[in-house]
Amino acid sequence: MVNFAYTIAGSEATGGAGFQVDLKTFQQLGVYGMGTLTCIVSFDPNNGWAHRFVPVDPTVIHDQMEATLTAQDIDTVKIGMLGHPATIDAVAAGLARQSWANIVLDPVLICKGQEPGAALDTDTALREKILPLATVATPNYFEACTLAGMEKLETVEDLAEAGRRIAEQGPSYVIVKGGIDFPGPDAVDVLWDGTEATAYSVPKIGEERVSGAGCTLAAAITAELAKGADIHDAVRVAKEMVTAGIAARVGAHTPFSTVWQGAYTA
Ligand code: PXL
C-alpha cells in the first residue's frame, strides 16, 4: 500500500530547506510525496546570502491544491513557509475543501525576520487563520517564545509550558524545538500532547545551526503520521532522522551546512 504525504511549502533553491527538504524526507521515509509551492526563496550570494522572496500568485496556489487534492485521497499535510497574507488566505481556503486527519504546521515566522514586506501581517494571519486548524505544530525556540508570549526558554519545563500555551491556540500536539538556542549540552525537543510533556534529548552536534533541521523534523513527523504512526512514535523517528542527518551534514559555499536526509535508514 502506498501512503501519501502532502507539503504546502516554499522552494529554497539550494535544497537546504523548504519544499525540497520535505520531498526528500518523504521519499526517505517511504511515503509518496505531493506538493503545492507557496513561494520561491533564492539566497543572494552577492548580499550575504540574504533571502530573495517571491510569492506564488494565490490563483496558482488554488490551482495546485485543486490538482493535488483531486488526484489523490490525502489526509495528511505539512504546512511550511507561507510568507504572505494573500498566500495564507489561499491556503486556508484550499484546506477547507476537505477534512484532514493530520495538519502538521511548521509555523515559519517569516524566516526570523529576513523577508521584507508585510512580515507582521503575515505572522498575524498565520496565527489567526492557520494555527487554529493545525493538529500538530512544531515551533522552534524563537517561534515558541513568540507564539507562547514567553521571553526565554531555559528549562525543559519552560519548553513544556510553551507547548501548553500554544496548544491552547488550536493544535492537539505541540513539539517545541529547543535547538541550538536552548542552553546546555543537549538538543532537546518537548512534545506536549494535551496531557503530558515528553522530552526527546540528544547531545548537541557542534555549535552551529544546521539548515533544514526544522523542515526535516516536521516533514518526518508528517510522513510517519501518514503511515499511521502515533504522535510519540512519529516524533521519535523524526528526531532520529534529524540527528543522523545533522551528523552527516552537507557542507556548502553558504555560511551554514545542511541536513542530509539520506543518512537515515529506518
Ligand atoms: O526556515 C525554514 C524555511 C522554510 N521554507 C523556506 C525557506 C526557509 C529558510 O530559509 O527558505 C522556503
PDB file of N, CA and C and ligand atoms in Angstrom, residues 9-14 16-20 22 37-43 49 51-53 78 80-82 106 108-112 114-115 140 143 177 211-215 256, ligand 1:
ATOM      1  N   ALA A   9       4.509  24.360   0.815  1.00  0.00           N
ATOM      2  CA  ALA A   9       5.733  24.987   1.322  1.00  0.00           C
ATOM      3  C   ALA A   9       6.427  25.777   0.226  1.00  0.00           C
ATOM      4  N   GLY A  10       7.478  26.475   0.633  1.00  0.00           N
ATOM      5  CA  GLY A  10       8.230  27.282  -0.302  1.00  0.00           C
ATOM      6  C   GLY A  10       9.466  26.571  -0.819  1.00  0.00           C
ATOM      7  N   SER A  11       9.870  26.937  -2.032  1.00  0.00           N
ATOM      8  CA  SER A  11      11.117  26.414  -2.590  1.00  0.00           C
ATOM      9  C   SER A  11      12.299  27.182  -2.011  1.00  0.00           C
ATOM     10  N   GLU A  12      13.314  26.453  -1.596  1.00  0.00           N
ATOM     11  CA  GLU A  12      14.598  27.079  -1.241  1.00  0.00           C
ATOM     12  C   GLU A  12      15.609  26.432  -2.165  1.00  0.00           C
ATOM     13  N   ALA A  13      16.120  27.222  -3.088  1.00  0.00           N
ATOM     14  CA  ALA A  13      16.767  26.673  -4.281  1.00  0.00           C
ATOM     15  C   ALA A  13      18.016  25.846  -4.006  1.00  0.00           C
ATOM     16  N   THR A  14      18.701  26.076  -2.881  1.00  0.00           N
ATOM     17  CA  THR A  14      19.923  25.314  -2.637  1.00  0.00           C
ATOM     18  C   THR A  14      19.623  23.893  -2.149  1.00  0.00           C
ATOM     19  N   GLY A  16      18.443  23.149   0.807  1.00  0.00           N
ATOM     20  CA  GLY A  16      18.682  23.015   2.246  1.00  0.00           C
ATOM     21  C   GLY A  16      17.472  23.205   3.120  1.00  0.00           C
ATOM     22  N   ALA A  17      16.380  23.696   2.575  1.00  0.00           N
ATOM     23  CA  ALA A  17      15.192  23.946   3.395  1.00  0.00           C
ATOM     24  C   ALA A  17      13.951  23.819   2.525  1.00  0.00           C
ATOM     25  N   GLY A  18      12.788  23.935   3.167  1.00  0.00           N
ATOM     26  CA  GLY A  18      11.529  24.055   2.451  1.00  0.00           C
ATOM     27  C   GLY A  18      11.113  22.808   1.667  1.00  0.00           C
ATOM     28  N   PHE A  19      10.461  23.089   0.553  1.00  0.00           N
ATOM     29  CA  PHE A  19       9.823  22.087  -0.308  1.00  0.00           C
ATOM     30  C   PHE A  19      10.777  20.937  -0.671  1.00  0.00           C
ATOM     31  N   GLN A  20      12.013  21.313  -1.034  1.00  0.00           N
ATOM     32  CA  GLN A  20      12.991  20.304  -1.442  1.00  0.00           C
ATOM     33  C   GLN A  20      13.261  19.323  -0.296  1.00  0.00           C
ATOM     34  N   ASP A  22      11.265  18.699   2.223  1.00  0.00           N
ATOM     35  CA  ASP A  22      10.054  17.924   2.519  1.00  0.00           C
ATOM     36  C   ASP A  22       9.966  16.698   1.608  1.00  0.00           C
ATOM     37  N   LEU A  37       3.506  24.591  -4.146  1.00  0.00           N
ATOM     38  CA  LEU A  37       4.535  25.600  -3.891  1.00  0.00           C
ATOM     39  C   LEU A  37       3.889  26.946  -3.519  1.00  0.00           C
ATOM     40  N   THR A  38       4.366  27.535  -2.417  1.00  0.00           N
ATOM     41  CA  THR A  38       3.785  28.791  -1.925  1.00  0.00           C
ATOM     42  C   THR A  38       4.617  30.019  -2.286  1.00  0.00           C
ATOM     43  N   CYS A  39       5.930  29.808  -2.426  1.00  0.00           N
ATOM     44  CA  CYS A  39       6.825  30.942  -2.679  1.00  0.00           C
ATOM     45  C   CYS A  39       8.166  30.392  -3.155  1.00  0.00           C
ATOM     46  N   ILE A  40       8.975  31.273  -3.680  1.00  0.00           N
ATOM     47  CA  ILE A  40      10.308  30.888  -4.149  1.00  0.00           C
ATOM     48  C   ILE A  40      11.335  31.750  -3.433  1.00  0.00           C
ATOM     49  N   VAL A  41      12.204  31.106  -2.666  1.00  0.00           N
ATOM     50  CA  VAL A  41      13.279  31.798  -1.956  1.00  0.00           C
ATOM     51  C   VAL A  41      14.587  31.492  -2.683  1.00  0.00           C
ATOM     52  N   SER A  42      15.314  32.549  -3.057  1.00  0.00           N
ATOM     53  CA  SER A  42      16.649  32.391  -3.656  1.00  0.00           C
ATOM     54  C   SER A  42      17.628  33.189  -2.796  1.00  0.00           C
ATOM     55  N   PHE A  43      18.514  32.509  -2.111  1.00  0.00           N
ATOM     56  CA  PHE A  43      19.535  33.239  -1.353  1.00  0.00           C
ATOM     57  C   PHE A  43      20.382  34.050  -2.325  1.00  0.00           C
ATOM     58  N   TRP A  49      24.038  36.159   1.394  1.00  0.00           N
ATOM     59  CA  TRP A  49      23.080  35.055   1.327  1.00  0.00           C
ATOM     60  C   TRP A  49      21.719  35.456   1.883  1.00  0.00           C
ATOM     61  N   HIS A  51      17.760  36.561   1.875  1.00  0.00           N
ATOM     62  CA  HIS A  51      16.665  35.918   1.155  1.00  0.00           C
ATOM     63  C   HIS A  51      16.073  36.832   0.087  1.00  0.00           C
ATOM     64  N   ARG A  52      16.014  36.339  -1.137  1.00  0.00           N
ATOM     65  CA  ARG A  52      15.176  36.974  -2.158  1.00  0.00           C
ATOM     66  C   ARG A  52      13.892  36.152  -2.202  1.00  0.00           C
ATOM     67  N   PHE A  53      12.762  36.814  -2.073  1.00  0.00           N
ATOM     68  CA  PHE A  53      11.482  36.127  -1.813  1.00  0.00           C
ATOM     69  C   PHE A  53      10.443  36.514  -2.856  1.00  0.00           C
ATOM     70  N   LYS A  78       1.658  18.685   5.518  1.00  0.00           N
ATOM     71  CA  LYS A  78       2.591  19.540   6.241  1.00  0.00           C
ATOM     72  C   LYS A  78       2.524  20.930   5.645  1.00  0.00           C
ATOM     73  N   GLY A  80       4.567  24.460   5.505  1.00  0.00           N
ATOM     74  CA  GLY A  80       5.819  25.137   5.815  1.00  0.00           C
ATOM     75  C   GLY A  80       5.679  26.631   5.589  1.00  0.00           C
ATOM     76  N   MET A  81       6.651  27.215   4.920  1.00  0.00           N
ATOM     77  CA  MET A  81       6.668  28.663   4.763  1.00  0.00           C
ATOM     78  C   MET A  81       5.541  29.138   3.846  1.00  0.00           C
ATOM     79  N   LEU A  82       4.765  30.106   4.321  1.00  0.00           N
ATOM     80  CA  LEU A  82       3.682  30.685   3.525  1.00  0.00           C
ATOM     81  C   LEU A  82       4.111  32.073   3.059  1.00  0.00           C
ATOM     82  N   ASP A 106       4.544  23.748  10.515  1.00  0.00           N
ATOM     83  CA  ASP A 106       5.829  24.323  10.929  1.00  0.00           C
ATOM     84  C   ASP A 106       5.602  25.834  10.871  1.00  0.00           C
ATOM     85  N   VAL A 108       6.474  28.818  10.421  1.00  0.00           N
ATOM     86  CA  VAL A 108       7.619  29.637   9.986  1.00  0.00           C
ATOM     87  C   VAL A 108       7.241  31.110  10.106  1.00  0.00           C
ATOM     88  N   LEU A 109       7.807  31.767  11.080  1.00  0.00           N
ATOM     89  CA  LEU A 109       7.511  33.184  11.278  1.00  0.00           C
ATOM     90  C   LEU A 109       8.510  33.982  10.442  1.00  0.00           C
ATOM     91  N   ILE A 110       8.241  34.063   9.168  1.00  0.00           N
ATOM     92  CA  ILE A 110       8.986  34.904   8.230  1.00  0.00           C
ATOM     93  C   ILE A 110      10.501  34.748   8.377  1.00  0.00           C
ATOM     94  N   CYS A 111      10.912  33.476   8.394  1.00  0.00           N
ATOM     95  CA  CYS A 111      12.350  33.221   8.382  1.00  0.00           C
ATOM     96  C   CYS A 111      13.117  34.158   9.314  1.00  0.00           C
ATOM     97  N   LYS A 112      12.662  34.270  10.524  1.00  0.00           N
ATOM     98  CA  LYS A 112      13.342  35.070  11.560  1.00  0.00           C
ATOM     99  C   LYS A 112      13.594  36.496  11.109  1.00  0.00           C
ATOM    100  N   GLN A 114      13.765  37.756   8.059  1.00  0.00           N
ATOM    101  CA  GLN A 114      14.589  38.011   6.878  1.00  0.00           C
ATOM    102  C   GLN A 114      13.796  38.423   5.643  1.00  0.00           C
ATOM    103  N   GLU A 115      12.465  38.181   5.661  1.00  0.00           N
ATOM    104  CA  GLU A 115      11.685  38.584   4.481  1.00  0.00           C
ATOM    105  C   GLU A 115      11.226  40.029   4.617  1.00  0.00           C
ATOM    106  N   ASN A 140      10.073  26.439  16.525  1.00  0.00           N
ATOM    107  CA  ASN A 140      11.439  26.464  17.049  1.00  0.00           C
ATOM    108  C   ASN A 140      11.484  27.401  18.262  1.00  0.00           C
ATOM    109  N   GLU A 143      10.104  30.892  17.537  1.00  0.00           N
ATOM    110  CA  GLU A 143       8.659  30.859  17.260  1.00  0.00           C
ATOM    111  C   GLU A 143       7.867  30.499  18.507  1.00  0.00           C
ATOM    112  N   LYS A 177      10.932  22.927  19.748  1.00  0.00           N
ATOM    113  CA  LYS A 177      12.312  22.531  19.428  1.00  0.00           C
ATOM    114  C   LYS A 177      13.282  23.495  20.110  1.00  0.00           C
ATOM    115  N   SER A 211      21.082  24.145   8.588  1.00  0.00           N
ATOM    116  CA  SER A 211      19.880  24.474   7.823  1.00  0.00           C
ATOM    117  C   SER A 211      19.070  23.210   7.532  1.00  0.00           C
ATOM    118  N   GLY A 212      17.768  23.342   7.624  1.00  0.00           N
ATOM    119  CA  GLY A 212      16.883  22.247   7.228  1.00  0.00           C
ATOM    120  C   GLY A 212      16.480  21.307   8.340  1.00  0.00           C
ATOM    121  N   ALA A 213      16.983  21.547   9.551  1.00  0.00           N
ATOM    122  CA  ALA A 213      16.653  20.626  10.650  1.00  0.00           C
ATOM    123  C   ALA A 213      15.160  20.701  10.987  1.00  0.00           C
ATOM    124  N   GLY A 214      14.645  21.933  11.051  1.00  0.00           N
ATOM    125  CA  GLY A 214      13.231  22.095  11.392  1.00  0.00           C
ATOM    126  C   GLY A 214      12.314  21.550  10.313  1.00  0.00           C
ATOM    127  N   CYS A 215      12.660  21.825   9.058  1.00  0.00           N
ATOM    128  CA  CYS A 215      11.852  21.315   7.940  1.00  0.00           C
ATOM    129  C   CYS A 215      11.870  19.789   7.938  1.00  0.00           C
ATOM    130  N   PHE A 256      26.433  28.105   6.157  1.00  0.00           N
ATOM    131  CA  PHE A 256      25.884  27.041   7.005  1.00  0.00           C
ATOM    132  C   PHE A 256      25.860  25.748   6.217  1.00  0.00           C
TER     133      PHE A 256
HETATM  134  O1  PXL B   1      13.123  28.343   7.925  1.00  0.00           O
HETATM  135  C1  PXL B   1      12.770  27.402   7.110  1.00  0.00           C
HETATM  136  C2  PXL B   1      12.481  27.718   5.685  1.00  0.00           C
HETATM  137  C3  PXL B   1      11.339  27.161   5.150  1.00  0.00           C
HETATM  138  N1  PXL B   1      10.992  27.314   3.872  1.00  0.00           N
HETATM  139  C4  PXL B   1      11.762  28.021   3.030  1.00  0.00           C
HETATM  140  C5  PXL B   1      12.928  28.639   3.478  1.00  0.00           C
HETATM  141  C6  PXL B   1      13.303  28.500   4.836  1.00  0.00           C
HETATM  142  C7  PXL B   1      14.514  29.144   5.319  1.00  0.00           C
HETATM  143  O2  PXL B   1      15.306  29.655   4.585  1.00  0.00           O
HETATM  144  O3  PXL B   1      13.666  29.346   2.619  1.00  0.00           O
HETATM  145  C8  PXL B   1      11.340  28.152   1.613  1.00  0.00           C
END
